[in-house]
PDB file of C-alpha atoms and ligand atoms in Angstrom:
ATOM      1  CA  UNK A   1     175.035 177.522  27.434  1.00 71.00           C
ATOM      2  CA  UNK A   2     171.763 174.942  27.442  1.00 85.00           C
ATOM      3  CA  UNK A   3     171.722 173.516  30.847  1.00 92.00           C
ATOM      4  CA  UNK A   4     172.137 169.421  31.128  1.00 96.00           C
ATOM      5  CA  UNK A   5     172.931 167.265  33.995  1.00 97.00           C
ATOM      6  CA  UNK A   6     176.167 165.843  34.896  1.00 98.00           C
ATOM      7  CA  UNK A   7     176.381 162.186  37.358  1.00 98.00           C
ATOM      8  CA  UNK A   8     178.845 161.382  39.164  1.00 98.00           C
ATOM      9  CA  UNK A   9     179.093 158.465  41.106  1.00 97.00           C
ATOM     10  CA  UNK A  10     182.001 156.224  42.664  1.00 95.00           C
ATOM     11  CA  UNK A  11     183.371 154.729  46.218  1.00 93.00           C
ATOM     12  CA  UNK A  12     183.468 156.513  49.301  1.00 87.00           C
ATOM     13  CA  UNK A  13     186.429 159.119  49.765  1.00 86.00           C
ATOM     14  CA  UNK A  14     187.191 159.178  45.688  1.00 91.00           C
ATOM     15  CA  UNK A  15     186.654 163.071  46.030  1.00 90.00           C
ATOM     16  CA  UNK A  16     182.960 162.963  44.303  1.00 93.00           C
ATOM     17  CA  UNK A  17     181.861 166.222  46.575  1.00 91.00           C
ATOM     18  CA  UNK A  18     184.350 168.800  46.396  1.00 92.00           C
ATOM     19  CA  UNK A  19     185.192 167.500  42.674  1.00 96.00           C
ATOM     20  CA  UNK A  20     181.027 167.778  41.821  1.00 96.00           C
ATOM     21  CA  UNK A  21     180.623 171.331  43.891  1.00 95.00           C
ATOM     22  CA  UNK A  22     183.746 172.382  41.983  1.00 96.00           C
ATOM     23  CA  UNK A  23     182.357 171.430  38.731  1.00 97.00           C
ATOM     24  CA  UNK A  24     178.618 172.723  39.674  1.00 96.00           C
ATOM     25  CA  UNK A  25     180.708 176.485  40.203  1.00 94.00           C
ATOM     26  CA  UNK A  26     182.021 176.923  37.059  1.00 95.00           C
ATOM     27  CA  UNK A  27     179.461 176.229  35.740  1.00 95.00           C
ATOM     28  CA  UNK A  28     176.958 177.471  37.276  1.00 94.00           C
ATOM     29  CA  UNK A  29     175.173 174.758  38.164  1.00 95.00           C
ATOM     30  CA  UNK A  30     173.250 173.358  40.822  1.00 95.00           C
ATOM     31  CA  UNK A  31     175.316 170.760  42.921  1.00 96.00           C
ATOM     32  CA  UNK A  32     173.182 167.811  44.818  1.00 96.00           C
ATOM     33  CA  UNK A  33     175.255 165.613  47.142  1.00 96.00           C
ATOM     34  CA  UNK A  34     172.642 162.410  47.408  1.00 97.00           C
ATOM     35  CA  UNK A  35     175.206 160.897  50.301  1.00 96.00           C
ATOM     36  CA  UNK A  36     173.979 164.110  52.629  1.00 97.00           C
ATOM     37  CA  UNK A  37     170.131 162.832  51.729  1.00 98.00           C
ATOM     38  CA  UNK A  38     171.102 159.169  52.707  1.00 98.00           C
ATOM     39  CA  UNK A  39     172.950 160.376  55.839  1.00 98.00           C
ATOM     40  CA  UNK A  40     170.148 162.543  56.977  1.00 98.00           C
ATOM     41  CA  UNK A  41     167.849 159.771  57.085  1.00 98.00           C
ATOM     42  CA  UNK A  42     170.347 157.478  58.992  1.00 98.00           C
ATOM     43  CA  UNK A  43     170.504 160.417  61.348  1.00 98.00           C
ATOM     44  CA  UNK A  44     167.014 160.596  62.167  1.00 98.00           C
ATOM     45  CA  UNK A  45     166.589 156.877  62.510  1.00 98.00           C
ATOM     46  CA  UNK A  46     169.170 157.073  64.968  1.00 98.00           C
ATOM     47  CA  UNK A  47     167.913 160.148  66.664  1.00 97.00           C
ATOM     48  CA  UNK A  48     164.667 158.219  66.878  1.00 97.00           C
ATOM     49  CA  UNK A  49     166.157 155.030  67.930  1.00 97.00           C
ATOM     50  CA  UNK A  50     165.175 153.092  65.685  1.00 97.00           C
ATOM     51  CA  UNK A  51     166.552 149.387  66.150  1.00 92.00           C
ATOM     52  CA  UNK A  52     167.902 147.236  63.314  1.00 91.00           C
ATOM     53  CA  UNK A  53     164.902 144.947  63.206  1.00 94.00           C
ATOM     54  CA  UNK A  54     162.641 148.089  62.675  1.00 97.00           C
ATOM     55  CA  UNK A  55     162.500 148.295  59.214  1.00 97.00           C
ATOM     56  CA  UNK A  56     158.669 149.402  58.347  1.00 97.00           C
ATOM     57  CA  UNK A  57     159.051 151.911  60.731  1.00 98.00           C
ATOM     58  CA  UNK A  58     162.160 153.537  59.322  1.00 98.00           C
ATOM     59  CA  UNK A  59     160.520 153.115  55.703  1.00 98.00           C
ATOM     60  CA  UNK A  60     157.327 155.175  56.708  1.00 98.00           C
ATOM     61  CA  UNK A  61     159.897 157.707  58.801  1.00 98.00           C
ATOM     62  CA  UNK A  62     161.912 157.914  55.983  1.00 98.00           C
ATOM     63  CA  UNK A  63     158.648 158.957  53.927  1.00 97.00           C
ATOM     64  CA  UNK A  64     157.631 161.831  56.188  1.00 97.00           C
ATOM     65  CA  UNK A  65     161.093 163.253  57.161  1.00 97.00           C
ATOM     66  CA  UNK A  66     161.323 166.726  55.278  1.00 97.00           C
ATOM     67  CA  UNK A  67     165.175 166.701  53.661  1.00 97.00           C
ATOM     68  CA  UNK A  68     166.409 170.093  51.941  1.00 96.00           C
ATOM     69  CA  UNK A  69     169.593 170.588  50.409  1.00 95.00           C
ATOM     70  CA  UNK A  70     170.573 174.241  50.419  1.00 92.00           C
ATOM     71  CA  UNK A  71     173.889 175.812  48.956  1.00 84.00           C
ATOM     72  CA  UNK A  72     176.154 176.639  52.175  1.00 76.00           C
ATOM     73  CA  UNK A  73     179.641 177.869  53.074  1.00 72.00           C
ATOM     74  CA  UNK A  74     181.294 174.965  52.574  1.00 70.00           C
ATOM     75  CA  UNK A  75     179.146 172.676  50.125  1.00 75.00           C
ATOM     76  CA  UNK A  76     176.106 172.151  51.753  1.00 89.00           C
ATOM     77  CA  UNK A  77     173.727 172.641  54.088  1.00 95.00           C
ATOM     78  CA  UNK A  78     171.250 169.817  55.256  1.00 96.00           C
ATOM     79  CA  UNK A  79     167.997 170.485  56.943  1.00 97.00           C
ATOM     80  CA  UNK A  80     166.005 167.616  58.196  1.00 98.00           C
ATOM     81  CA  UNK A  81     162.767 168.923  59.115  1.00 97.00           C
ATOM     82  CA  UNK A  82     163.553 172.288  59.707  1.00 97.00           C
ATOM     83  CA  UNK A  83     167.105 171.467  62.027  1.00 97.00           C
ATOM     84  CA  UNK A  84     170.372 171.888  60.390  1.00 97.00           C
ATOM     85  CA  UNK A  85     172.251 168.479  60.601  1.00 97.00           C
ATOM     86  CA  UNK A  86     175.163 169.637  58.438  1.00 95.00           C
ATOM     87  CA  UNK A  87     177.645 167.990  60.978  1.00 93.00           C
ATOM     88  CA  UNK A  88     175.931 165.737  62.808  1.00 96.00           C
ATOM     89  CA  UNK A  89     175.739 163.586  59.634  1.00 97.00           C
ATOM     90  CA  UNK A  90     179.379 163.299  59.339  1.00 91.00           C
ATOM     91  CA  UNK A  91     179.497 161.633  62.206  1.00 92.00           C
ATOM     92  CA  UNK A  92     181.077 158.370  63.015  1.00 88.00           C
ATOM     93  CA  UNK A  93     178.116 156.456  64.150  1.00 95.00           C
ATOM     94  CA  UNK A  94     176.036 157.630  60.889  1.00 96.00           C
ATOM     95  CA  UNK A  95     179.008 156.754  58.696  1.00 92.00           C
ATOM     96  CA  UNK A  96     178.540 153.104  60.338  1.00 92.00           C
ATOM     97  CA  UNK A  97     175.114 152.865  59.777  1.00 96.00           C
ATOM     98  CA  UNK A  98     174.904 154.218  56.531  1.00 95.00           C
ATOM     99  CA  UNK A  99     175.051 151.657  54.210  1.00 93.00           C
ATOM    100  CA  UNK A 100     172.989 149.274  55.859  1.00 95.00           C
ATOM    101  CA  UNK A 101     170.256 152.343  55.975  1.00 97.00           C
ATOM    102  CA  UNK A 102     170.825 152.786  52.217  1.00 96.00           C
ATOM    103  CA  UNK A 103     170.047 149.127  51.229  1.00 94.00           C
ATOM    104  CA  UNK A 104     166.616 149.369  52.271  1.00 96.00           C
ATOM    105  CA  UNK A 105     164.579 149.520  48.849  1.00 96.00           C
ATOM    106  CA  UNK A 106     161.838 151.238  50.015  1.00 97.00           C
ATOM    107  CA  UNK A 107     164.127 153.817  51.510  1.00 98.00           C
ATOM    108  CA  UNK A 108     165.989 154.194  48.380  1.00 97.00           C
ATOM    109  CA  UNK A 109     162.721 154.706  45.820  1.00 98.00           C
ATOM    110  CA  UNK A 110     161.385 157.962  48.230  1.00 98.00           C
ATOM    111  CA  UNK A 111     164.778 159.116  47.897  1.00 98.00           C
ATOM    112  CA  UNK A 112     165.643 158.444  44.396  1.00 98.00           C
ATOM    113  CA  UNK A 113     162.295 159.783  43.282  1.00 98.00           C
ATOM    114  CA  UNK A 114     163.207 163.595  45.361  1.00 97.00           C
ATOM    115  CA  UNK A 115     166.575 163.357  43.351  1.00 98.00           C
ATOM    116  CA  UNK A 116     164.738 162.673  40.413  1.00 98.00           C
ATOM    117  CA  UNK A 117     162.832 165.784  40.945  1.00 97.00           C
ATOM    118  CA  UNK A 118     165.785 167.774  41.952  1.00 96.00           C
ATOM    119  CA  UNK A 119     167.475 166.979  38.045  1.00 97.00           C
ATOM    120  CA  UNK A 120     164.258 167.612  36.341  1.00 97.00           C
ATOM    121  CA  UNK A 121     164.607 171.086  35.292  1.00 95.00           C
ATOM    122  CA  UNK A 122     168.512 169.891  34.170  1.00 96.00           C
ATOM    123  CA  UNK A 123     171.636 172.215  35.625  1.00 96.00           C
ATOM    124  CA  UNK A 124     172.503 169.716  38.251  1.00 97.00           C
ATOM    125  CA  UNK A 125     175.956 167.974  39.210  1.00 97.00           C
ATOM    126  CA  UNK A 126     174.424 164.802  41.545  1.00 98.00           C
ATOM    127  CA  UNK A 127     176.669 162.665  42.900  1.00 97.00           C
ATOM    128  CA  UNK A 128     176.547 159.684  44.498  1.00 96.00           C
ATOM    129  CA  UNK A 129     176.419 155.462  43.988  1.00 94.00           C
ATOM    130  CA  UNK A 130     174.056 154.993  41.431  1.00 95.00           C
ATOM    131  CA  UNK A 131     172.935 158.251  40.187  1.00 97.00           C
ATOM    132  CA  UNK A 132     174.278 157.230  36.591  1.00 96.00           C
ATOM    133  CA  UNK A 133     173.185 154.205  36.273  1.00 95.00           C
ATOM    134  CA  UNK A 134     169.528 154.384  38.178  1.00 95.00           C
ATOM    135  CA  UNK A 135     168.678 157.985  38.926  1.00 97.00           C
ATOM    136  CA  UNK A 136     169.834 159.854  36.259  1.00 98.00           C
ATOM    137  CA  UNK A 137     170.105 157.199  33.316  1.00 97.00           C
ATOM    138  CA  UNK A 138     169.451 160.192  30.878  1.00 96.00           C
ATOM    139  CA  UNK A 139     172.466 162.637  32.347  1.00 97.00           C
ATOM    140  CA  UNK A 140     174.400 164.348  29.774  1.00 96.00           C
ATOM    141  CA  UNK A 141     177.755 163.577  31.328  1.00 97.00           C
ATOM    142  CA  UNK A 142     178.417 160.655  33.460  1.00 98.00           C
ATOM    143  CA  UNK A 143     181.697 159.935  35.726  1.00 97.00           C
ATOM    144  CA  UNK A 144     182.582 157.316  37.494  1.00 97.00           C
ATOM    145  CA  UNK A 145     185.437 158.763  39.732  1.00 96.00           C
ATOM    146  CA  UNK A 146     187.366 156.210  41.211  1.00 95.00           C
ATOM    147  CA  UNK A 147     191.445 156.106  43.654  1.00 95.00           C
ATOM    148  CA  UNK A 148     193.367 153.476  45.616  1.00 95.00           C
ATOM    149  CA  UNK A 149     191.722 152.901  48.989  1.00 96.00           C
ATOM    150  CA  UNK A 150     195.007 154.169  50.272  1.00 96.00           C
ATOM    151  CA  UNK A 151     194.764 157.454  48.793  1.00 95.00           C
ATOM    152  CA  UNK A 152     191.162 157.728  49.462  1.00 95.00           C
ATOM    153  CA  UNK A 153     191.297 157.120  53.654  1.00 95.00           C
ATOM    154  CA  UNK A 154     194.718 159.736  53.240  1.00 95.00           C
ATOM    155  CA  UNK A 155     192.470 162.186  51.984  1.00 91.00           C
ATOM    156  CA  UNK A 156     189.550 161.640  54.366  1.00 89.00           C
ATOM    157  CA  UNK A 157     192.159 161.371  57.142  1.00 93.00           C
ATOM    158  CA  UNK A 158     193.236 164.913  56.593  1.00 91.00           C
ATOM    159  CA  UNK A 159     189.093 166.302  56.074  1.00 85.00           C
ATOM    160  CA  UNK A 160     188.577 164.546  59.789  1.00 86.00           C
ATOM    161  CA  UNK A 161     191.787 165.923  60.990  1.00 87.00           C
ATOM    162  CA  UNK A 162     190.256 168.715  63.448  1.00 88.00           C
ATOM    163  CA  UNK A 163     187.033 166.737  64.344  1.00 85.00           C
ATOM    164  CA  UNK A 164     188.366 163.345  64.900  1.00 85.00           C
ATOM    165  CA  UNK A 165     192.011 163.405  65.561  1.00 89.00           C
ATOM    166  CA  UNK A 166     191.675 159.601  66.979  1.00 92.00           C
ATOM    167  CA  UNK A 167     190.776 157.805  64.045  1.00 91.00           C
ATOM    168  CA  UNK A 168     194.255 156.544  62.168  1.00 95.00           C
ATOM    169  CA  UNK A 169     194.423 155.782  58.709  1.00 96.00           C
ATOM    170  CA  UNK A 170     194.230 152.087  59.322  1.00 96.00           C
ATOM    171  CA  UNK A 171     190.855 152.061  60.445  1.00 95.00           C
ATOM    172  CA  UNK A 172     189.546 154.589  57.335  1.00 94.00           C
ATOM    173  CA  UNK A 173     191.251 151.776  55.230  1.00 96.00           C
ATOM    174  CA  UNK A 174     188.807 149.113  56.620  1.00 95.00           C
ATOM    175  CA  UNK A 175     185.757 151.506  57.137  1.00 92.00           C
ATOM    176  CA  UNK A 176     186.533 152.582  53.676  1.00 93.00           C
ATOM    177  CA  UNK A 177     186.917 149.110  52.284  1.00 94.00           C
ATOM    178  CA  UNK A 178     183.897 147.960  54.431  1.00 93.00           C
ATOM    179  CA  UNK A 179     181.484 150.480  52.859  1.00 90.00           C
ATOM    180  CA  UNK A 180     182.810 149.787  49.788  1.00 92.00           C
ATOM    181  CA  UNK A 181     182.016 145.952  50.186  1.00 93.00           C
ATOM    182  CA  UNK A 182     178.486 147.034  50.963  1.00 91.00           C
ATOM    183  CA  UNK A 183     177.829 149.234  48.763  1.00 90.00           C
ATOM    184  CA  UNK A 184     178.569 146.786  45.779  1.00 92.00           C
ATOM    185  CA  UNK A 185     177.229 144.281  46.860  1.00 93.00           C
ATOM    186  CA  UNK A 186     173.682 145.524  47.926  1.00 91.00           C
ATOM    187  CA  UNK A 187     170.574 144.397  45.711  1.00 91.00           C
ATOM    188  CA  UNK A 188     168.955 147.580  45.287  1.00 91.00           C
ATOM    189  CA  UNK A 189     171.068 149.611  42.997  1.00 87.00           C
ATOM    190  CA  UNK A 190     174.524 148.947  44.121  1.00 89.00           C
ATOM    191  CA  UNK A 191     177.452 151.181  43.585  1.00 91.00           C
ATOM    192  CA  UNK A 192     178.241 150.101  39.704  1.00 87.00           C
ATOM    193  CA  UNK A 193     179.677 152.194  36.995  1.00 92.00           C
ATOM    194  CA  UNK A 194     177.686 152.487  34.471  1.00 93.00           C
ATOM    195  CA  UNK A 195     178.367 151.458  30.972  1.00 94.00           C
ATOM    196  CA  UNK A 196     178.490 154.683  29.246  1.00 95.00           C
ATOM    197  CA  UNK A 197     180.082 156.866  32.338  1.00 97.00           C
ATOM    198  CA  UNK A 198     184.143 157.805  31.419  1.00 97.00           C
ATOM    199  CA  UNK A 199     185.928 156.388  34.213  1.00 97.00           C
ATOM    200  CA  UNK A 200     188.296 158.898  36.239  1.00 97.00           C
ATOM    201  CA  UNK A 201     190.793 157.190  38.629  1.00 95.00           C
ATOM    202  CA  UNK A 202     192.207 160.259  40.703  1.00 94.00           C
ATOM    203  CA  UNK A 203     195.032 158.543  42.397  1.00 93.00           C
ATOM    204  CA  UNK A 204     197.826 160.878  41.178  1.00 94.00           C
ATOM    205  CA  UNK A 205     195.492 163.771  39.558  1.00 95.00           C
ATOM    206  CA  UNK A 206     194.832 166.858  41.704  1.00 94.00           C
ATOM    207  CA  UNK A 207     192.022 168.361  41.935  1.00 94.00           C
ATOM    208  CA  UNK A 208     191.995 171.243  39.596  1.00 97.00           C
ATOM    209  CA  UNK A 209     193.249 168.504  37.288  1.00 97.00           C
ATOM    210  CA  UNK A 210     190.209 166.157  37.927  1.00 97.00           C
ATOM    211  CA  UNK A 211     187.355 169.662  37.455  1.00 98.00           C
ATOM    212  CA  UNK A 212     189.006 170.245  33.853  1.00 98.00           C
ATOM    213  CA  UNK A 213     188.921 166.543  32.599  1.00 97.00           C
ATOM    214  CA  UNK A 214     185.170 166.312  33.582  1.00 98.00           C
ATOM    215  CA  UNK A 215     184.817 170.257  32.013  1.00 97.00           C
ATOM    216  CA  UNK A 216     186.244 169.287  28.597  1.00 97.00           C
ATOM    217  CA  UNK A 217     183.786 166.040  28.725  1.00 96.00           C
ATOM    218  CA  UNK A 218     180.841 168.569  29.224  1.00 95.00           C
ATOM    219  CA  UNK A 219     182.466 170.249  26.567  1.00 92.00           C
ATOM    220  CA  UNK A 220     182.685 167.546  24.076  1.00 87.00           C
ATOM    221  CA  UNK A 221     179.890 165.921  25.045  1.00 75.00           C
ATOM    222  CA  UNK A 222     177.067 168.671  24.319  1.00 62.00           C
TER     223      UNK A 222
HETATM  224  O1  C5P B 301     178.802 159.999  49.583  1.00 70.01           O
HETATM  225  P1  C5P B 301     178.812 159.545  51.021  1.00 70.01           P
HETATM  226  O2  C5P B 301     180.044 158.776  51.373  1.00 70.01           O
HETATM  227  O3  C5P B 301     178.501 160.630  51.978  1.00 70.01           O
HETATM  228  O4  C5P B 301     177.595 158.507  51.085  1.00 70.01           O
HETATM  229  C1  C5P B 301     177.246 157.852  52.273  1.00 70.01           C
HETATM  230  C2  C5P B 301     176.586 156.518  51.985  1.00 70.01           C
HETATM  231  O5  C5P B 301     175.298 156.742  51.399  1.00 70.01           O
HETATM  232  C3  C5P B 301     177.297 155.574  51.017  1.00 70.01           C
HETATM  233  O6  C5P B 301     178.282 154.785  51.648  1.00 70.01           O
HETATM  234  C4  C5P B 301     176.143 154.722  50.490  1.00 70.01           C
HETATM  235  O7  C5P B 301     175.874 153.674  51.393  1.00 70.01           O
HETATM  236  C5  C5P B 301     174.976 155.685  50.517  1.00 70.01           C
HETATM  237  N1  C5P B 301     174.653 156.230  49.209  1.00 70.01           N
HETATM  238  C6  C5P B 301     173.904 155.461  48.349  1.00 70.01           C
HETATM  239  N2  C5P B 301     173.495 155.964  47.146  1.00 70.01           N
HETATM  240  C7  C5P B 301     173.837 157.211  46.779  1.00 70.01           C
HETATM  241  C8  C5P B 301     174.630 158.018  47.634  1.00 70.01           C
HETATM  242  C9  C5P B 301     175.044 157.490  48.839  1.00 70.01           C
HETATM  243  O8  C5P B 301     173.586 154.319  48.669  1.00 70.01           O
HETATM  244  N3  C5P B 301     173.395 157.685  45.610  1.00 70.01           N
END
């Protein structure tokens, strides 16, 4: 089969990375989760100390911080120069800090132009906020994969269940809703589906269910 690029974008906890890394599998495909790349560099701006005010200065870190995305045991594994920050950027105070990280333009072009050069040679599932309707404009197959906030902080509930048994599914309902808010509503590229991306709403489909929809679009589609 010719390779071609499939985006997928939608809100936080709609299932976008094990639904992508499912799809990249069967496929044999190469799967790029662009939330990892944002999270890394929240990480290191945190790890640097880097106050809010600081913006220049996490623009020209953001430029020199080495990121690598590299197939692991479960997804992926996330170097930032050289260190292995697969956990740490799940963390609750990067999670926080996120979104206000990924509004920064600046930030944004250095890392939309690496995940333009990831797609180039095609065989990629990205996913992300706006990789259909900014980074990958051209991609084969676009998704927008959307659920309930309800359903969305269940599931993330039960992923967190071993790390953070604290956090109750009241507060992922406002986090969730809060990076939501943010994330549409930023100027740079906000979290929009894009015209020509099929719209998925996983509420009540399971996962295998949600892999074969977006497998008969690639079908159809090519
Ligand atoms: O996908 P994940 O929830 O890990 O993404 C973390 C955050 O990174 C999002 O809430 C959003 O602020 C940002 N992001 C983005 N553009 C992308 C991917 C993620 O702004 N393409």
């Amino acid at each position: 089969m010719e390779k071609f690029n499939i985006a997928i974008d939608g809100p936080a906890g709609a299932g976008k990375s094990t639904i992508a890394r499912l799809v990249a599998g069967n496929l044999g495909f190469v799967y790029v989760d662009t939330g990892a790349m944002y999270r890394a560099v929240t990480w290191k701006i945190l790890d640097e100390g880097l106050g809010d005010e600081q913006t220049a200065e996490m623009i020209a870190l953001t430029k020199r911080t080495d990121i690598r995305l590299t197939p692991g045991e479960n997804g992926q594994t996330v170097f930032v120069d050289g260190r292995d920050v697969t956990g740490l950027i799940r963390s609750a105070e990067v999670t926080g800090n996120v979104s206000r990280v990924s509004s920064i333009g600046e930030i944004r072009e250095v890392l939309t132009r690496k995940q333009k050069e990831m797609a180039a040679g095609k065989g990629v599932v990205m996913d992300g906020r706006d990789i259909g309707s900014h980074v990958l404009p051209n991609a084969e197959v676009k998704v927008f994969l959307t659920a309930s906030v309800r359903i969305r902080a269940e599931r993330r509930l039960r992923e967190i269940a071993d790390t953070q048994p604290d956090v109750s599914l009241e507060q992922l309902m406002q986090d969730i809703a809060e990076r939501d808010r943010m994330d549409e509503q930023r100027e740079v590229s906000p979290l929009k589906r894009a015209p020509d991306a099929v719209l998925i709403d996983t509420t009540e489909m399971t996962i295998p269910e949600v892999v074969d929809r977006i497998l008969e679009l690639c079908k159809s589609r090519i």
